[in-house]
Amino acid sequence: MENILPLAIDGADLTKPIIISGPCSAETEEQVLDTARRLARSGVKVYRAGIWKPRTKPGGFEGVGIPGLAWLNKVKEQTGMKTSTEVANRGHVEAALEYGVDLLWIGARTTANPFAMQEIADALRESGKDIPVLVKNPVNPDLELWIGALERLYNAGIKRLGVIHRGFSTYGEKVYRNSPNWRIPLELRVRYPKIPIICDPSHIGGKRELIASLSQQALDMGFDGLIVESHCNPDCAWSDKNQQITPEVLGVILDNLVYRDAPVPTESLQTLRRQIDQLDNELLEILSKRMNVSREIGAYKLAHNMPVVQPARYGDIMTSRVLAARQAGLGEEFMRQILSAIHEESVRIQVEISEKK
Ligand code: PEP
Ligand code: MN
């Protein structure tokens, strides 16, 4: 994907941070227009509204369909905002292009489905129209599947591409509706630096209260923009009501966000980076020493016919190190993840020793 182009609409680049907002779903003409007018007053330039809604179970509100596309055109006429909607199949693409929607996005469930992605890519190619497309991450934390969806569009001639990070599904009790796993979009950034990344704090957080902090976190990590769900009357929304905010609340959040875009690292940053490089070298040395000791332990266990994994010892290490980490001001979950990765590698080394004998 060498020739990715900026996310311009009508020849004009979207200024950063790119802000897209509007309701989860278009419900009525009045709701669409009221929300849009108020968003325009908060300075939003790109409107979003779901016209076709992928619902987890049948029987929910599945979107207003084609009539909603005409309402989006009224949004353009009355506010000057650009419009965007989600497409999930050929029919959606053809209808959205016919009505002149300015930007399309692919929903998380669709990105995860290569057949649907290919159908959308084919429909776009056959339309002969060029339109910017944003691809949400797939529901499962699979970077290759995400990239695969982008490649299908790129190969169909879509060069104005971007991604939306909306978090990943998990099972059970949780703080976030969809776990952010920031590592995954950041890895995508490293591999495709030209692809803009937009954060969707609404679907990550699932709650209004989390939107401001998730948005700031995303901007701090160098994301290029935000897509935030807003509604003229959030408590009465027909879908995702817990995560929608009013256009005015969005305005306040946007006013308080800090967008850092200084591109050139300063001399003092260089100095700090040299310290990080040095510390990383020390970490590597220590890890290597630790693995050598682990190897010796492996040989000892083998000589004394002991199993490689000693659960009680692992439990003790976890408890004492996590406690020490907390006292040192380090995150407990962070420490657990590091210890578990180190333990996994020690076990691998020790198993290798016993297999060689
Ligand atoms: C949405 O944007 O309203 C939506 C359905 O999102 P996702 O595909 O991220 O679940
Ligand atoms: Mn939604």
PDB file of C-alpha atoms in Angstrom, residues 154-301:
ATOM      1  CA  TYR A 154      -6.529  -0.547  -1.977  1.00  0.00           C
ATOM      2  CA  ASN A 155      -6.350  -3.184  -4.726  1.00  0.00           C
ATOM      3  CA  ALA A 156      -9.797  -2.031  -5.881  1.00  0.00           C
ATOM      4  CA  GLY A 157      -8.374   1.466  -6.457  1.00  0.00           C
ATOM      5  CA  ILE A 158      -9.341   3.132  -3.163  1.00  0.00           C
ATOM      6  CA  LYS A 159      -6.290   5.232  -2.255  1.00  0.00           C
ATOM      7  CA  ARG A 160      -7.753   7.583   0.310  1.00  0.00           C
ATOM      8  CA  LEU A 161      -7.780   5.100   3.172  1.00  0.00           C
ATOM      9  CA  GLY A 162      -7.810   5.483   6.935  1.00  0.00           C
ATOM     10  CA  VAL A 163      -8.544   3.286   9.922  1.00  0.00           C
ATOM     11  CA  ILE A 164     -10.747   3.591  12.977  1.00  0.00           C
ATOM     12  CA  HIS A 165      -9.638   2.039  16.233  1.00  0.00           C
ATOM     13  CA  ARG A 166     -12.811   0.989  18.107  1.00  0.00           C
ATOM     14  CA  GLY A 167     -11.375  -1.622  20.474  1.00  0.00           C
ATOM     15  CA  PHE A 168     -11.730  -5.415  20.560  1.00  0.00           C
ATOM     16  CA  SER A 169     -14.388  -7.741  21.948  1.00  0.00           C
ATOM     17  CA  THR A 170     -13.715  -9.579  25.188  1.00  0.00           C
ATOM     18  CA  TYR A 171     -15.837 -11.817  27.356  1.00  0.00           C
ATOM     19  CA  GLY A 172     -16.911 -11.142  30.941  1.00  0.00           C
ATOM     20  CA  GLU A 173     -16.839  -8.197  33.370  1.00  0.00           C
ATOM     21  CA  LYS A 174     -14.943  -5.213  32.057  1.00  0.00           C
ATOM     22  CA  VAL A 175     -14.271  -1.498  32.345  1.00  0.00           C
ATOM     23  CA  TYR A 176     -14.366  -0.873  28.594  1.00  0.00           C
ATOM     24  CA  ARG A 177     -17.046  -2.094  26.218  1.00  0.00           C
ATOM     25  CA  ASN A 178     -14.257  -3.024  23.802  1.00  0.00           C
ATOM     26  CA  SER A 179     -10.739  -3.428  25.084  1.00  0.00           C
ATOM     27  CA  PRO A 180      -8.387  -0.769  23.579  1.00  0.00           C
ATOM     28  CA  ASN A 181      -5.262  -2.986  23.109  1.00  0.00           C
ATOM     29  CA  TRP A 182      -3.431   0.165  21.943  1.00  0.00           C
ATOM     30  CA  ARG A 183      -0.491  -1.967  20.876  1.00  0.00           C
ATOM     31  CA  ILE A 184      -2.394  -3.139  17.805  1.00  0.00           C
ATOM     32  CA  PRO A 185      -3.183   0.247  16.195  1.00  0.00           C
ATOM     33  CA  LEU A 186       0.305   1.435  17.148  1.00  0.00           C
ATOM     34  CA  GLU A 187       1.820  -1.555  15.354  1.00  0.00           C
ATOM     35  CA  LEU A 188      -0.303  -0.667  12.325  1.00  0.00           C
ATOM     36  CA  ARG A 189       1.112   2.858  12.515  1.00  0.00           C
ATOM     37  CA  VAL A 190       4.670   1.512  12.460  1.00  0.00           C
ATOM     38  CA  ARG A 191       3.941  -0.668   9.430  1.00  0.00           C
ATOM     39  CA  TYR A 192       1.872   1.886   7.479  1.00  0.00           C
ATOM     40  CA  PRO A 193       2.891   5.356   8.686  1.00  0.00           C
ATOM     41  CA  LYS A 194       0.848   7.061   5.951  1.00  0.00           C
ATOM     42  CA  ILE A 195      -2.497   5.603   7.031  1.00  0.00           C
ATOM     43  CA  PRO A 196      -4.343   8.018   9.335  1.00  0.00           C
ATOM     44  CA  ILE A 197      -5.696   6.486  12.543  1.00  0.00           C
ATOM     45  CA  ILE A 198      -8.919   7.764  14.048  1.00  0.00           C
ATOM     46  CA  CYS A 199      -9.989   6.726  17.516  1.00  0.00           C
ATOM     47  CA  ASP A 200     -13.590   5.816  18.341  1.00  0.00           C
ATOM     48  CA  PRO A 201     -13.761   6.435  22.101  1.00  0.00           C
ATOM     49  CA  SER A 202     -17.539   5.847  22.060  1.00  0.00           C
ATOM     50  CA  HIS A 203     -17.316   2.185  21.081  1.00  0.00           C
ATOM     51  CA  ILE A 204     -14.145   1.563  23.104  1.00  0.00           C
ATOM     52  CA  GLY A 205     -15.570   3.031  26.309  1.00  0.00           C
ATOM     53  CA  GLY A 206     -19.250   2.254  25.867  1.00  0.00           C
ATOM     54  CA  LYS A 207     -19.967   4.978  28.449  1.00  0.00           C
ATOM     55  CA  ARG A 208     -20.184   8.751  28.184  1.00  0.00           C
ATOM     56  CA  GLU A 209     -17.873   9.273  31.149  1.00  0.00           C
ATOM     57  CA  LEU A 210     -14.943   7.613  29.384  1.00  0.00           C
ATOM     58  CA  ILE A 211     -15.023   9.633  26.165  1.00  0.00           C
ATOM     59  CA  ALA A 212     -12.921  12.634  27.226  1.00  0.00           C
ATOM     60  CA  SER A 213     -10.065  10.626  28.724  1.00  0.00           C
ATOM     61  CA  LEU A 214      -9.944   8.058  25.910  1.00  0.00           C
ATOM     62  CA  SER A 215      -9.887  10.874  23.365  1.00  0.00           C
ATOM     63  CA  GLN A 216      -6.961  12.583  25.070  1.00  0.00           C
ATOM     64  CA  GLN A 217      -5.107   9.281  25.376  1.00  0.00           C
ATOM     65  CA  ALA A 218      -5.546   8.675  21.645  1.00  0.00           C
ATOM     66  CA  LEU A 219      -4.262  12.142  20.725  1.00  0.00           C
ATOM     67  CA  ASP A 220      -1.320  11.691  23.092  1.00  0.00           C
ATOM     68  CA  MET A 221      -0.441   8.516  21.192  1.00  0.00           C
ATOM     69  CA  GLY A 222      -0.368  10.434  17.924  1.00  0.00           C
ATOM     70  CA  PHE A 223      -3.759   9.457  16.516  1.00  0.00           C
ATOM     71  CA  ASP A 224      -4.980  11.715  13.716  1.00  0.00           C
ATOM     72  CA  GLY A 225      -8.547  12.228  14.850  1.00  0.00           C
ATOM     73  CA  LEU A 226     -11.667  11.067  16.627  1.00  0.00           C
ATOM     74  CA  ILE A 227     -15.061   9.705  15.679  1.00  0.00           C
ATOM     75  CA  VAL A 228     -17.480  10.342  18.530  1.00  0.00           C
ATOM     76  CA  GLU A 229     -21.153   9.415  18.736  1.00  0.00           C
ATOM     77  CA  SER A 230     -23.443  12.328  19.544  1.00  0.00           C
ATOM     78  CA  HIS A 231     -27.217  12.698  19.644  1.00  0.00           C
ATOM     79  CA  CYS A 232     -29.652  15.576  20.134  1.00  0.00           C
ATOM     80  CA  ASN A 233     -31.235  13.610  22.989  1.00  0.00           C
ATOM     81  CA  PRO A 234     -28.851  10.805  24.009  1.00  0.00           C
ATOM     82  CA  ASP A 235     -31.048   9.180  26.662  1.00  0.00           C
ATOM     83  CA  CYS A 236     -33.699   8.491  24.027  1.00  0.00           C
ATOM     84  CA  ALA A 237     -31.334   7.139  21.337  1.00  0.00           C
ATOM     85  CA  TRP A 238     -32.530   4.004  19.552  1.00  0.00           C
ATOM     86  CA  SER A 239     -29.074   2.406  19.702  1.00  0.00           C
ATOM     87  CA  ASP A 240     -25.958   2.827  21.891  1.00  0.00           C
ATOM     88  CA  LYS A 241     -27.595   5.392  24.159  1.00  0.00           C
ATOM     89  CA  ASN A 242     -25.148   4.962  27.068  1.00  0.00           C
ATOM     90  CA  GLN A 243     -22.233   6.164  24.979  1.00  0.00           C
ATOM     91  CA  GLN A 244     -23.794   9.101  23.135  1.00  0.00           C
ATOM     92  CA  ILE A 245     -23.306  12.697  24.228  1.00  0.00           C
ATOM     93  CA  THR A 246     -24.953  15.940  23.163  1.00  0.00           C
ATOM     94  CA  PRO A 247     -23.238  18.130  20.556  1.00  0.00           C
ATOM     95  CA  GLU A 248     -22.673  20.725  23.290  1.00  0.00           C
ATOM     96  CA  VAL A 249     -20.897  18.249  25.587  1.00  0.00           C
ATOM     97  CA  LEU A 250     -18.770  17.227  22.610  1.00  0.00           C
ATOM     98  CA  GLY A 251     -17.926  20.912  22.080  1.00  0.00           C
ATOM     99  CA  VAL A 252     -16.663  21.188  25.665  1.00  0.00           C
ATOM    100  CA  ILE A 253     -14.628  17.980  25.348  1.00  0.00           C
ATOM    101  CA  LEU A 254     -13.046  19.199  22.095  1.00  0.00           C
ATOM    102  CA  ASP A 255     -12.201  22.581  23.615  1.00  0.00           C
ATOM    103  CA  ASN A 256     -10.339  20.863  26.434  1.00  0.00           C
ATOM    104  CA  LEU A 257      -8.369  18.381  24.343  1.00  0.00           C
ATOM    105  CA  VAL A 258      -4.693  19.029  23.753  1.00  0.00           C
ATOM    106  CA  TYR A 259      -3.490  18.106  20.261  1.00  0.00           C
ATOM    107  CA  ARG A 260       0.253  17.678  20.137  1.00  0.00           C
ATOM    108  CA  ASP A 261       1.623  17.896  16.648  1.00  0.00           C
ATOM    109  CA  ALA A 262       5.146  19.286  17.023  1.00  0.00           C
ATOM    110  CA  PRO A 263       6.995  17.115  14.496  1.00  0.00           C
ATOM    111  CA  VAL A 264      10.680  17.853  15.224  1.00  0.00           C
ATOM    112  CA  PRO A 265      12.197  16.287  18.342  1.00  0.00           C
ATOM    113  CA  THR A 266      14.072  18.857  20.426  1.00  0.00           C
ATOM    114  CA  GLU A 267      17.577  18.430  21.839  1.00  0.00           C
ATOM    115  CA  SER A 268      16.241  17.687  25.348  1.00  0.00           C
ATOM    116  CA  LEU A 269      13.992  14.979  23.894  1.00  0.00           C
ATOM    117  CA  GLN A 270      17.042  13.474  22.195  1.00  0.00           C
ATOM    118  CA  THR A 271      18.837  13.376  25.543  1.00  0.00           C
ATOM    119  CA  LEU A 272      15.931  11.596  27.169  1.00  0.00           C
ATOM    120  CA  ARG A 273      15.754   9.142  24.285  1.00  0.00           C
ATOM    121  CA  ARG A 274      19.440   8.316  24.728  1.00  0.00           C
ATOM    122  CA  GLN A 275      18.693   7.487  28.364  1.00  0.00           C
ATOM    123  CA  ILE A 276      15.887   5.176  27.251  1.00  0.00           C
ATOM    124  CA  ASP A 277      18.228   3.458  24.774  1.00  0.00           C
ATOM    125  CA  GLN A 278      20.774   2.904  27.550  1.00  0.00           C
ATOM    126  CA  LEU A 279      18.155   1.562  29.965  1.00  0.00           C
ATOM    127  CA  ASP A 280      16.797  -0.785  27.305  1.00  0.00           C
ATOM    128  CA  ASN A 281      20.306  -2.172  26.837  1.00  0.00           C
ATOM    129  CA  GLU A 282      20.572  -2.767  30.572  1.00  0.00           C
ATOM    130  CA  LEU A 283      17.177  -4.474  30.576  1.00  0.00           C
ATOM    131  CA  LEU A 284      18.350  -6.782  27.787  1.00  0.00           C
ATOM    132  CA  GLU A 285      21.497  -7.684  29.688  1.00  0.00           C
ATOM    133  CA  ILE A 286      19.557  -8.449  32.851  1.00  0.00           C
ATOM    134  CA  LEU A 287      17.033 -10.555  30.959  1.00  0.00           C
ATOM    135  CA  SER A 288      19.795 -12.484  29.306  1.00  0.00           C
ATOM    136  CA  LYS A 289      21.461 -13.144  32.707  1.00  0.00           C
ATOM    137  CA  ARG A 290      18.127 -14.261  34.129  1.00  0.00           C
ATOM    138  CA  MET A 291      17.582 -16.704  31.275  1.00  0.00           C
ATOM    139  CA  ASN A 292      21.067 -18.160  31.832  1.00  0.00           C
ATOM    140  CA  VAL A 293      20.236 -18.861  35.464  1.00  0.00           C
ATOM    141  CA  SER A 294      16.966 -20.353  34.284  1.00  0.00           C
ATOM    142  CA  ARG A 295      18.923 -22.695  32.021  1.00  0.00           C
ATOM    143  CA  GLU A 296      20.978 -23.874  35.018  1.00  0.00           C
ATOM    144  CA  ILE A 297      17.794 -24.470  36.984  1.00  0.00           C
ATOM    145  CA  GLY A 298      16.452 -26.446  34.035  1.00  0.00           C
ATOM    146  CA  ALA A 299      19.523 -28.696  34.075  1.00  0.00           C
ATOM    147  CA  TYR A 300      19.162 -29.172  37.821  1.00  0.00           C
ATOM    148  CA  LYS A 301      15.473 -30.099  37.532  1.00  0.00           C
TER     149      LYS A 301
END
